Amino acid sequence: MPDLKQTALQIFRDALAAIDIPATMRRKLAREGSHLRVGGAMLDLAAFERICAAAIGKASVAMACGLSELLSPTFRAEGIVVAPSLASNVPSGFRAIAAGHPVPNDGSFAAGRAILDLLATVNERTLVFFLLSGGGSALVEQPLDATVGLADMQALNRLLVTCGASIDEINAVRKHLSAVKGGRLAVAASAAMKITLGVTDVPDGRESALASGPTLPDPTTVSDACSVIERYGLLAKLPASIRARFERPETIPETPKAGDPAFRHSVFQLLLGRDDLFHPAHRAAEAAGFVTVCDNTTDDWPVERAADFLLAQLAELKRANPDHRATVIADGEVSSPVTGNGVGGRNSAFVLHCVEKIAGQSVAVLSAGTDGIDGSSPAAGAVADGETSARARALGMSTDEYFRRSDSFTFFKKLGDAIETGPTGNNLRDLRILLAE
């Protein structure tokens, strides 16, 4: 029988394999001849003179490939793929642009300009696919105000992500300064038929947070953005060009809202979301003989609180099923503030916090990002079991010290328990797997 760590790793691998984007696209967008069903609508591809696409995010290459396969051989899309690194395997007809993440760079500005230029050429006989996945907010940028430069947007981004603001608060500010966020790409392609497909790492009901909602009505207002700047005391810290806007908020244009004509010919469909991650992980755990529950309670919780809650839930599941192995599977992002200059991320920090709590027990804990990236580390996350604490002590390693230094990746790398997948080309939620004999 494989040990618990190996079982946890296998469940994670099975879940990753199940969220294959081209296969999902073929399954969920069933095409028959020239007809394509998407988001409850039936489209006749033959009715359009031209098909364009803008693929944005960590899963952009896989989504562009999936779309090309879906349309082939009768139809062909042209467009732009924007990813964190320059991809060589983009489909024919697509231009690849490498851009910045998590901070926008020159490539992000170039991508924003290129997409706006592409959309300026579309009309009512054009079908435009927007293929969105996580990371898009930084990867594609173009300011509304020409006096706002790249350095200004970079400074704003760093202020927002370090001030303690939530992702919704950060997006409220970014959307109102951007020509490509908060529904403005839909406005740029107003006359065309628009299909937005999402691979999302944001919770249900908050789809406008995905890539900062470039094609969806924006629920936030200029007033909301101003409140964020005031709440976190950011006005005096803003670059001069952006500060001038918030000193005179009446000069900030409002984002398009529900009912705007730009959304009249527009369809949104979620390709992959939380359930698409939970279901294969749940099936894999039950196939391995575990009584399994799935939980999404801990999204956005501090790492310590999330670890304590999920371990308590695992203990309760064990008590309720004394003759069975037990598994708790959780998704979402936990918060883990950086307190040192080490290498790591929220996933390995979660597992590190669990090490002493499971010491000596027949328990394993895995936490990893489905994009293959965990914070500043080259790993997706880490895995630990009841023997990890003793193994670390034998090497003179203190879990408290590594946690204080925000050096969780180094801790698990030395033990051989860092999970290094490389970039997966996907980006759903983080996945946590807690197993008990």
Tab-separated table of C-alpha atoms in Angstrom:
chain	number	residue	atom	x	y	z
A	1	MET	CA	0.000	0.000	0.000
A	2	PRO	CA	1.519	3.403	-0.961
A	3	ASP	CA	2.276	5.769	1.905
A	4	LEU	CA	-0.001	8.728	2.539
A	5	LYS	CA	2.324	11.276	0.970
A	6	GLN	CA	2.458	9.299	-2.263
A	7	THR	CA	-1.324	8.901	-2.220
A	8	ALA	CA	-1.772	12.657	-1.780
A	9	LEU	CA	0.612	13.315	-4.677
A	10	GLN	CA	-1.268	10.868	-6.896
A	11	ILE	CA	-4.618	12.528	-6.114
A	12	PHE	CA	-3.082	15.899	-7.029
A	13	ARG	CA	-1.687	14.515	-10.300
A	14	ASP	CA	-5.045	12.925	-11.171
A	15	ALA	CA	-6.809	16.255	-10.575
A	16	LEU	CA	-4.314	18.087	-12.804
A	17	ALA	CA	-4.740	15.517	-15.577
A	18	ALA	CA	-8.523	15.892	-15.443
A	19	ILE	CA	-8.488	19.643	-16.088
A	20	ASP	CA	-7.133	19.317	-19.633
A	21	ILE	CA	-8.242	22.519	-21.370
A	22	PRO	CA	-8.514	21.424	-25.041
A	23	ALA	CA	-10.432	18.291	-24.007
A	24	THR	CA	-12.736	20.376	-21.794
A	25	MET	CA	-13.357	22.806	-24.639
A	26	ARG	CA	-14.358	19.979	-26.983
A	27	ARG	CA	-16.665	18.524	-24.337
A	28	LYS	CA	-18.378	21.705	-23.154
A	29	LEU	CA	-18.599	23.504	-26.504
A	30	ALA	CA	-20.048	20.717	-28.583
A	31	ARG	CA	-19.706	21.649	-32.244
A	32	GLU	CA	-21.839	20.107	-34.970
A	33	GLY	CA	-20.908	21.285	-38.445
A	34	SER	CA	-20.956	25.063	-38.380
A	35	HIS	CA	-23.035	25.229	-35.192
A	36	LEU	CA	-21.473	25.820	-31.793
A	37	ARG	CA	-23.322	25.777	-28.475
A	38	VAL	CA	-21.828	28.129	-25.903
A	39	GLY	CA	-23.247	29.662	-22.739
A	40	GLY	CA	-26.753	28.507	-23.608
A	41	ALA	CA	-26.602	30.136	-27.044
A	42	MET	CA	-26.351	28.407	-30.419
A	43	LEU	CA	-24.055	30.139	-32.907
A	44	ASP	CA	-23.678	29.523	-36.617
A	45	LEU	CA	-19.983	30.014	-37.314
A	46	ALA	CA	-20.723	30.266	-41.022
A	47	ALA	CA	-22.653	33.490	-40.385
A	48	PHE	CA	-19.433	35.371	-39.609
A	49	GLU	CA	-16.884	36.657	-42.095
A	50	ARG	CA	-14.050	36.556	-39.570
A	51	ILE	CA	-13.154	34.913	-36.242
A	52	CYS	CA	-10.716	36.664	-33.896
A	53	ALA	CA	-9.430	35.738	-30.448
A	54	ALA	CA	-7.552	37.331	-27.560
A	55	ALA	CA	-6.144	34.709	-25.177
A	56	ILE	CA	-4.964	36.238	-21.900
A	57	GLY	CA	-3.515	34.549	-18.806
A	58	LYS	CA	-1.495	31.626	-17.522
A	59	ALA	CA	-3.658	29.179	-19.497
A	60	SER	CA	-3.718	31.296	-22.666
A	61	VAL	CA	-1.679	28.954	-24.858
A	62	ALA	CA	-3.756	25.880	-23.977
A	63	MET	CA	-6.974	27.851	-24.509
A	64	ALA	CA	-5.849	29.146	-27.923
A	65	CYS	CA	-4.816	25.627	-28.947
A	66	GLY	CA	-8.144	24.256	-27.736
A	67	LEU	CA	-10.081	26.853	-29.713
A	68	SER	CA	-8.090	26.163	-32.883
A	69	GLU	CA	-8.684	22.419	-32.531
A	70	LEU	CA	-12.395	23.016	-31.918
A	71	LEU	CA	-12.777	25.145	-35.065
A	72	SER	CA	-10.544	23.055	-37.314
A	73	PRO	CA	-10.533	22.232	-40.149
A	74	THR	CA	-13.431	24.278	-41.536
A	75	PHE	CA	-12.927	27.459	-39.542
A	76	ARG	CA	-9.845	29.342	-38.419
A	77	ALA	CA	-9.247	32.018	-35.801
A	78	GLU	CA	-6.609	34.727	-35.830
A	79	GLY	CA	-5.490	36.649	-32.800
A	80	ILE	CA	-3.154	37.274	-29.900
A	81	VAL	CA	-1.865	35.063	-27.096
A	82	VAL	CA	-0.500	36.788	-23.988
A	83	ALA	CA	1.372	34.640	-21.465
A	84	PRO	CA	4.014	35.085	-18.731
A	85	SER	CA	6.700	33.624	-21.017
A	86	LEU	CA	7.106	33.530	-24.774
A	87	ALA	CA	5.357	30.423	-26.085
A	88	SER	CA	6.524	28.596	-29.198
A	89	ASN	CA	3.524	26.297	-29.584
A	90	VAL	CA	0.831	28.884	-30.323
A	91	PRO	CA	-1.552	27.991	-33.159
A	92	SER	CA	-1.097	29.290	-36.673
A	93	GLY	CA	-2.600	32.760	-37.054
A	94	PHE	CA	-1.839	33.804	-33.471
A	95	ARG	CA	0.787	36.307	-32.381
A	96	ALA	CA	2.473	35.472	-29.067
A	97	ILE	CA	3.383	38.222	-26.587
A	98	ALA	CA	5.307	37.627	-23.342
A	99	ALA	CA	4.219	40.010	-20.588
A	100	GLY	CA	4.780	40.732	-16.908
A	101	HIS	CA	3.308	38.893	-13.928
A	102	PRO	CA	2.618	39.671	-11.112
A	103	VAL	CA	3.697	43.227	-12.033
A	104	PRO	CA	2.926	44.627	-15.518
A	105	ASN	CA	5.891	45.383	-17.760
A	106	ASP	CA	6.584	46.716	-21.272
A	107	GLY	CA	5.140	43.486	-22.676
A	108	SER	CA	1.895	44.082	-20.755
A	109	PHE	CA	1.540	47.546	-22.306
A	110	ALA	CA	2.387	46.154	-25.753
A	111	ALA	CA	-0.218	43.417	-25.305
A	112	GLY	CA	-2.887	45.911	-24.269
A	113	ARG	CA	-2.163	48.092	-27.280
A	114	ALA	CA	-2.101	45.104	-29.662
A	115	ILE	CA	-5.467	43.791	-28.427
A	116	LEU	CA	-7.093	47.230	-28.684
A	117	ASP	CA	-5.683	47.610	-32.219
A	118	LEU	CA	-7.109	44.188	-33.158
A	119	LEU	CA	-10.543	45.041	-31.751
A	120	ALA	CA	-10.571	48.332	-33.662
A	121	THR	CA	-10.815	46.260	-36.869
A	122	VAL	CA	-13.880	44.156	-35.931
A	123	ASN	CA	-17.489	44.725	-36.974
A	124	GLU	CA	-20.923	43.098	-36.753
A	125	ARG	CA	-19.779	40.260	-39.030
A	126	THR	CA	-16.914	39.368	-36.686
A	127	LEU	CA	-16.981	36.727	-33.945
A	128	VAL	CA	-14.518	37.515	-31.153
A	129	PHE	CA	-13.423	34.955	-28.555
A	130	PHE	CA	-11.930	36.252	-25.319
A	131	LEU	CA	-10.066	33.391	-23.632
A	132	LEU	CA	-9.389	34.429	-20.046
A	133	SER	CA	-7.428	32.776	-17.232
A	134	GLY	CA	-5.664	33.824	-14.040
A	135	GLY	CA	-2.873	36.391	-14.157
A	136	GLY	CA	-4.519	38.442	-16.884
A	137	SER	CA	-4.728	41.614	-14.801
A	138	ALA	CA	-0.959	42.108	-14.907
A	139	LEU	CA	-0.306	40.512	-18.289
A	140	VAL	CA	-2.451	42.982	-20.263
A	141	GLU	CA	-2.535	46.668	-19.437
A	142	GLN	CA	-3.074	50.020	-21.132
A	143	PRO	CA	-3.926	53.176	-19.160
A	144	LEU	CA	-6.967	55.268	-20.026
A	145	ASP	CA	-4.934	58.417	-19.445
A	146	ALA	CA	-1.966	58.793	-21.811
A	147	THR	CA	-0.067	60.751	-19.141
A	148	VAL	CA	0.089	57.602	-16.977
A	149	GLY	CA	3.217	55.639	-17.847
A	150	LEU	CA	4.397	52.108	-17.163
A	151	ALA	CA	6.405	53.113	-14.084
A	152	ASP	CA	3.278	54.775	-12.676
A	153	MET	CA	1.164	51.646	-13.175
A	154	GLN	CA	3.894	49.461	-11.692
A	155	ALA	CA	4.111	51.697	-8.621
A	156	LEU	CA	0.316	51.612	-8.249
A	157	ASN	CA	0.281	47.829	-8.524
A	158	ARG	CA	2.947	47.435	-5.832
A	159	LEU	CA	1.118	49.826	-3.507
A	160	LEU	CA	-2.168	47.978	-3.922
A	161	VAL	CA	-0.817	44.462	-3.395
A	162	THR	CA	1.165	45.417	-0.266
A	163	CYS	CA	-1.351	47.693	1.504
A	164	GLY	CA	-3.625	44.895	2.761
A	165	ALA	CA	-6.429	45.499	0.251
A	166	SER	CA	-8.513	42.544	-0.949
A	167	ILE	CA	-8.465	41.473	-4.596
A	168	ASP	CA	-11.895	43.067	-5.116
A	169	GLU	CA	-10.613	46.369	-3.715
A	170	ILE	CA	-7.469	46.178	-5.860
A	171	ASN	CA	-9.552	45.532	-8.961
A	172	ALA	CA	-11.914	48.421	-8.196
A	173	VAL	CA	-8.948	50.797	-8.489
A	174	ARG	CA	-7.262	49.125	-11.475
A	175	LYS	CA	-10.451	48.912	-13.520
A	176	HIS	CA	-11.076	52.652	-13.303
A	177	LEU	CA	-7.640	53.567	-14.612
A	178	SER	CA	-7.420	50.991	-17.408
A	179	ALA	CA	-8.501	50.941	-21.041
A	180	VAL	CA	-8.637	47.123	-21.055
A	181	LYS	CA	-10.251	46.187	-17.717
A	182	GLY	CA	-13.744	46.440	-16.225
A	183	GLY	CA	-15.711	45.747	-19.414
A	184	ARG	CA	-13.727	48.072	-21.650
A	185	LEU	CA	-12.600	45.362	-24.093
A	186	ALA	CA	-16.286	44.628	-24.696
A	187	VAL	CA	-16.796	48.311	-25.479
A	188	ALA	CA	-13.812	48.221	-27.838
A	189	ALA	CA	-15.496	45.359	-29.736
A	190	SER	CA	-19.017	46.686	-29.277
A	191	ALA	CA	-20.331	45.831	-32.743
A	192	ALA	CA	-18.989	42.259	-32.811
A	193	MET	CA	-20.444	39.059	-31.363
A	194	LYS	CA	-18.358	38.340	-28.272
A	195	ILE	CA	-17.766	34.985	-26.568
A	196	THR	CA	-15.834	35.019	-23.287
A	197	LEU	CA	-14.551	31.674	-22.007
A	198	GLY	CA	-13.048	31.558	-18.522
A	199	VAL	CA	-10.652	29.265	-16.702
A	200	THR	CA	-10.986	30.865	-13.336
A	201	ASP	CA	-9.199	30.857	-10.020
A	202	VAL	CA	-11.770	33.245	-8.512
A	203	PRO	CA	-14.802	32.162	-6.428
A	204	ASP	CA	-18.223	31.587	-7.972
A	205	GLY	CA	-20.173	34.799	-8.450
A	206	ARG	CA	-17.040	36.936	-8.716
A	207	GLU	CA	-16.204	36.239	-12.353
A	208	SER	CA	-15.604	39.954	-13.018
A	209	ALA	CA	-12.434	39.546	-10.931
A	210	LEU	CA	-10.979	37.178	-13.549
A	211	ALA	CA	-8.345	39.224	-15.433
A	212	SER	CA	-10.193	42.248	-13.952
A	213	GLY	CA	-13.322	41.505	-15.996
A	214	PRO	CA	-12.317	42.962	-19.391
A	215	THR	CA	-15.534	41.829	-21.114
A	216	LEU	CA	-18.056	41.821	-18.242
A	217	PRO	CA	-20.139	44.620	-16.694
A	218	ASP	CA	-18.218	46.163	-13.817
A	219	PRO	CA	-20.047	46.101	-10.472
A	220	THR	CA	-17.642	48.647	-8.917
A	221	THR	CA	-17.772	52.440	-9.197
A	222	VAL	CA	-15.426	55.423	-9.149
A	223	SER	CA	-16.647	55.999	-5.591
A	224	ASP	CA	-15.557	52.470	-4.650
A	225	ALA	CA	-12.097	53.090	-6.090
A	226	CYS	CA	-11.765	56.373	-4.191
A	227	SER	CA	-12.833	54.650	-0.973
A	228	VAL	CA	-10.022	52.101	-1.363
A	229	ILE	CA	-7.436	54.857	-1.837
A	230	GLU	CA	-8.756	56.638	1.271
A	231	ARG	CA	-9.188	53.497	3.398
A	232	TYR	CA	-5.556	52.462	3.005
A	233	GLY	CA	-4.040	55.953	3.078
A	234	LEU	CA	-2.622	55.692	-0.442
A	235	LEU	CA	-3.281	59.150	-1.918
A	236	ALA	CA	0.021	60.746	-0.905
A	237	LYS	CA	1.935	57.623	-2.016
A	238	LEU	CA	0.472	57.511	-5.537
A	239	PRO	CA	2.521	58.561	-8.566
A	240	ALA	CA	1.732	62.178	-9.472
A	241	SER	CA	-0.188	61.331	-12.666
A	242	ILE	CA	-2.507	58.922	-10.827
A	243	ARG	CA	-2.781	61.076	-7.693
A	244	ALA	CA	-4.068	63.927	-9.857
A	245	ARG	CA	-6.961	61.715	-10.955
A	246	PHE	CA	-7.987	60.781	-7.424
A	247	GLU	CA	-7.699	64.373	-6.247
A	248	ARG	CA	-10.365	65.168	-8.863
A	249	PRO	CA	-12.437	61.958	-9.067
A	250	GLU	CA	-14.928	63.601	-11.421
A	251	THR	CA	-12.209	63.286	-14.096
A	252	ILE	CA	-12.190	59.465	-13.796
A	253	PRO	CA	-14.527	57.903	-16.396
A	254	GLU	CA	-17.004	55.347	-15.039
A	255	THR	CA	-16.702	51.751	-16.225
A	256	PRO	CA	-19.520	50.200	-18.320
A	257	LYS	CA	-22.337	48.638	-16.298
A	258	ALA	CA	-25.001	45.999	-16.936
A	259	GLY	CA	-27.339	47.271	-19.634
A	260	ASP	CA	-24.593	48.954	-21.625
A	261	PRO	CA	-25.069	48.275	-25.373
A	262	ALA	CA	-21.549	46.788	-25.489
A	263	PHE	CA	-22.855	43.685	-23.688
A	264	ARG	CA	-25.899	43.175	-25.953
A	265	HIS	CA	-24.118	40.654	-28.198
A	266	SER	CA	-22.027	39.003	-25.513
A	267	VAL	CA	-21.927	35.527	-23.936
A	268	PHE	CA	-19.876	34.302	-20.975
A	269	GLN	CA	-19.200	30.645	-20.158
A	270	LEU	CA	-17.006	29.197	-17.459
A	271	LEU	CA	-14.898	26.438	-18.996
A	272	LEU	CA	-13.209	25.305	-15.796
A	273	GLY	CA	-13.936	26.314	-12.221
A	274	ARG	CA	-13.910	25.005	-8.670
A	275	ASP	CA	-16.150	21.991	-9.287
A	276	ASP	CA	-13.937	20.862	-12.155
A	277	LEU	CA	-11.068	20.660	-9.662
A	278	PHE	CA	-13.013	19.197	-6.740
A	279	HIS	CA	-14.716	16.382	-8.657
A	280	PRO	CA	-11.634	14.552	-10.026
A	281	ALA	CA	-9.795	14.945	-6.701
A	282	HIS	CA	-12.840	13.574	-4.868
A	283	ARG	CA	-13.123	10.631	-7.273
A	284	ALA	CA	-9.405	9.824	-6.968
A	285	ALA	CA	-9.547	9.888	-3.160
A	286	GLU	CA	-12.592	7.640	-3.005
A	287	ALA	CA	-11.032	5.247	-5.533
A	288	ALA	CA	-8.058	4.972	-3.144
A	289	GLY	CA	-10.440	3.899	-0.361
A	290	PHE	CA	-10.940	7.177	1.529
A	291	VAL	CA	-14.157	8.609	2.936
A	292	THR	CA	-13.971	12.097	1.443
A	293	VAL	CA	-15.457	15.539	2.043
A	294	CYS	CA	-14.810	18.703	0.019
A	295	ASP	CA	-14.655	22.116	1.665
A	296	ASN	CA	-14.306	25.655	0.342
A	297	THR	CA	-14.824	27.441	3.663
A	298	THR	CA	-11.244	28.612	4.106
A	299	ASP	CA	-10.860	30.812	1.017
A	300	ASP	CA	-8.897	33.989	1.925
A	301	TRP	CA	-8.355	32.808	5.526
A	302	PRO	CA	-4.988	33.332	7.247
A	303	VAL	CA	-2.827	30.245	6.759
A	304	GLU	CA	-2.781	29.368	10.482
A	305	ARG	CA	-6.565	29.551	10.865
A	306	ALA	CA	-7.142	27.556	7.667
A	307	ALA	CA	-4.724	24.812	8.780
A	308	ASP	CA	-6.310	24.484	12.210
A	309	PHE	CA	-9.828	24.387	10.750
A	310	LEU	CA	-9.092	21.749	8.100
A	311	LEU	CA	-7.098	19.527	10.477
A	312	ALA	CA	-9.990	19.688	12.955
A	313	GLN	CA	-12.376	18.727	10.162
A	314	LEU	CA	-10.142	15.766	9.260
A	315	ALA	CA	-10.102	14.638	12.918
A	316	GLU	CA	-13.895	14.837	13.080
A	317	LEU	CA	-14.226	12.837	9.854
A	318	LYS	CA	-11.964	10.157	11.348
A	319	ARG	CA	-14.052	9.999	14.514
A	320	ALA	CA	-17.247	9.651	12.481
A	321	ASN	CA	-15.716	6.895	10.317
A	322	PRO	CA	-13.385	4.921	12.604
A	323	ASP	CA	-13.083	1.955	10.219
A	324	HIS	CA	-12.197	3.983	7.138
A	325	ARG	CA	-9.384	6.137	5.842
A	326	ALA	CA	-10.435	9.788	5.674
A	327	THR	CA	-9.727	12.715	3.340
A	328	VAL	CA	-10.567	16.417	3.429
A	329	ILE	CA	-10.116	18.233	0.123
A	330	ALA	CA	-10.141	22.031	0.101
A	331	ASP	CA	-9.602	24.712	-2.509
A	332	GLY	CA	-9.076	28.462	-2.646
A	333	GLU	CA	-6.295	30.762	-1.585
A	334	VAL	CA	-5.069	31.302	1.958
A	335	SER	CA	-3.218	34.431	3.040
A	336	SER	CA	0.367	34.116	4.216
A	337	PRO	CA	2.072	37.502	4.751
A	338	VAL	CA	5.776	37.604	3.914
A	339	THR	CA	7.760	38.079	7.148
A	340	GLY	CA	11.264	37.247	5.950
A	341	ASN	CA	13.489	37.103	2.894
A	342	GLY	CA	13.192	33.366	2.262
A	343	VAL	CA	11.738	31.513	-0.721
A	344	GLY	CA	8.212	30.116	-0.626
A	345	GLY	CA	4.522	30.771	-1.069
A	346	ARG	CA	1.148	30.290	0.571
A	347	ASN	CA	0.908	26.589	-0.299
A	348	SER	CA	4.219	25.481	1.182
A	349	ALA	CA	3.588	27.835	4.129
A	350	PHE	CA	0.274	26.052	4.789
A	351	VAL	CA	1.976	22.655	4.825
A	352	LEU	CA	4.826	23.962	7.004
A	353	HIS	CA	2.308	25.221	9.553
A	354	CYS	CA	0.811	21.717	9.694
A	355	VAL	CA	4.115	19.853	10.244
A	356	GLU	CA	4.216	20.025	14.056
A	357	LYS	CA	0.453	19.603	14.362
A	358	ILE	CA	0.536	16.210	12.588
A	359	ALA	CA	3.845	15.010	14.056
A	360	GLY	CA	3.704	11.323	14.975
A	361	GLN	CA	0.265	10.840	13.409
A	362	SER	CA	-0.783	8.763	10.398
A	363	VAL	CA	-1.708	11.956	8.547
A	364	ALA	CA	-0.448	13.612	5.359
A	365	VAL	CA	-1.040	17.181	4.146
A	366	LEU	CA	-0.521	18.491	0.613
A	367	SER	CA	-1.121	21.997	-0.699
A	368	ALA	CA	-0.232	23.069	-4.228
A	369	GLY	CA	-1.168	25.545	-6.946
A	370	THR	CA	-2.715	24.122	-10.095
A	371	ASP	CA	-0.621	26.598	-12.110
A	372	GLY	CA	2.561	24.955	-10.812
A	373	ILE	CA	3.730	28.171	-9.140
A	374	ASP	CA	3.795	28.914	-5.407
A	375	GLY	CA	4.795	32.461	-4.522
A	376	SER	CA	8.470	33.217	-5.058
A	377	SER	CA	9.419	29.536	-5.330
A	378	PRO	CA	9.927	27.275	-8.370
A	379	ALA	CA	7.537	24.739	-6.834
A	380	ALA	CA	3.766	24.261	-6.934
A	381	GLY	CA	3.662	23.554	-3.191
A	382	ALA	CA	4.667	20.829	-0.747
A	383	VAL	CA	3.612	17.648	1.050
A	384	ALA	CA	4.283	16.466	4.625
A	385	ASP	CA	3.335	13.580	6.908
A	386	GLY	CA	3.673	12.545	10.538
A	387	GLU	CA	7.390	11.824	10.098
A	388	THR	CA	8.325	15.194	8.599
A	389	SER	CA	8.941	16.890	11.935
A	390	ALA	CA	11.374	14.212	13.129
A	391	ARG	CA	13.199	14.191	9.787
A	392	ALA	CA	13.606	17.975	9.944
A	393	ARG	CA	14.915	17.889	13.518
A	394	ALA	CA	17.464	15.250	12.510
A	395	LEU	CA	18.806	17.779	9.994
A	396	GLY	CA	18.821	20.582	12.583
A	397	MET	CA	15.880	22.369	10.938
A	398	SER	CA	13.303	24.308	12.975
A	399	THR	CA	9.819	24.684	11.483
A	400	ASP	CA	9.254	27.914	13.456
A	401	GLU	CA	12.451	29.451	12.132
A	402	TYR	CA	11.682	28.599	8.500
A	403	PHE	CA	8.131	29.900	8.912
A	404	ARG	CA	9.417	33.199	10.368
A	405	ARG	CA	11.822	33.577	7.452
A	406	SER	CA	9.054	32.835	4.901
A	407	ASP	CA	11.408	30.103	3.688
A	408	SER	CA	8.982	27.197	3.387
A	409	PHE	CA	10.195	26.099	-0.048
A	410	THR	CA	13.773	25.699	1.206
A	411	PHE	CA	12.511	23.631	4.148
A	412	PHE	CA	10.675	21.146	1.937
A	413	LYS	CA	13.296	21.168	-0.797
A	414	LYS	CA	15.891	19.937	1.729
A	415	LEU	CA	13.525	17.127	2.730
A	416	GLY	CA	12.704	16.187	-0.863
A	417	ASP	CA	9.049	17.099	-0.330
A	418	ALA	CA	8.690	20.186	-2.525
A	419	ILE	CA	6.276	19.548	-5.410
A	420	GLU	CA	7.902	20.803	-8.601
A	421	THR	CA	5.685	20.402	-11.663
A	422	GLY	CA	6.868	23.401	-13.657
A	423	PRO	CA	4.235	25.759	-15.127
A	424	THR	CA	1.177	23.626	-15.918
A	425	GLY	CA	-0.491	25.932	-18.448
A	426	ASN	CA	-3.566	25.975	-16.214
A	427	ASN	CA	-4.766	28.138	-13.353
A	428	LEU	CA	-7.654	27.023	-11.198
A	429	ARG	CA	-7.720	27.215	-7.425
A	430	ASP	CA	-5.017	25.996	-5.087
A	431	LEU	CA	-5.752	22.425	-3.967
A	432	ARG	CA	-5.267	21.118	-0.439
A	433	ILE	CA	-5.462	17.390	0.353
A	434	LEU	CA	-5.445	16.136	3.959
A	435	LEU	CA	-5.363	12.346	4.443
A	436	ALA	CA	-5.614	10.164	7.547
A	437	GLU	CA	-5.329	6.400	8.031
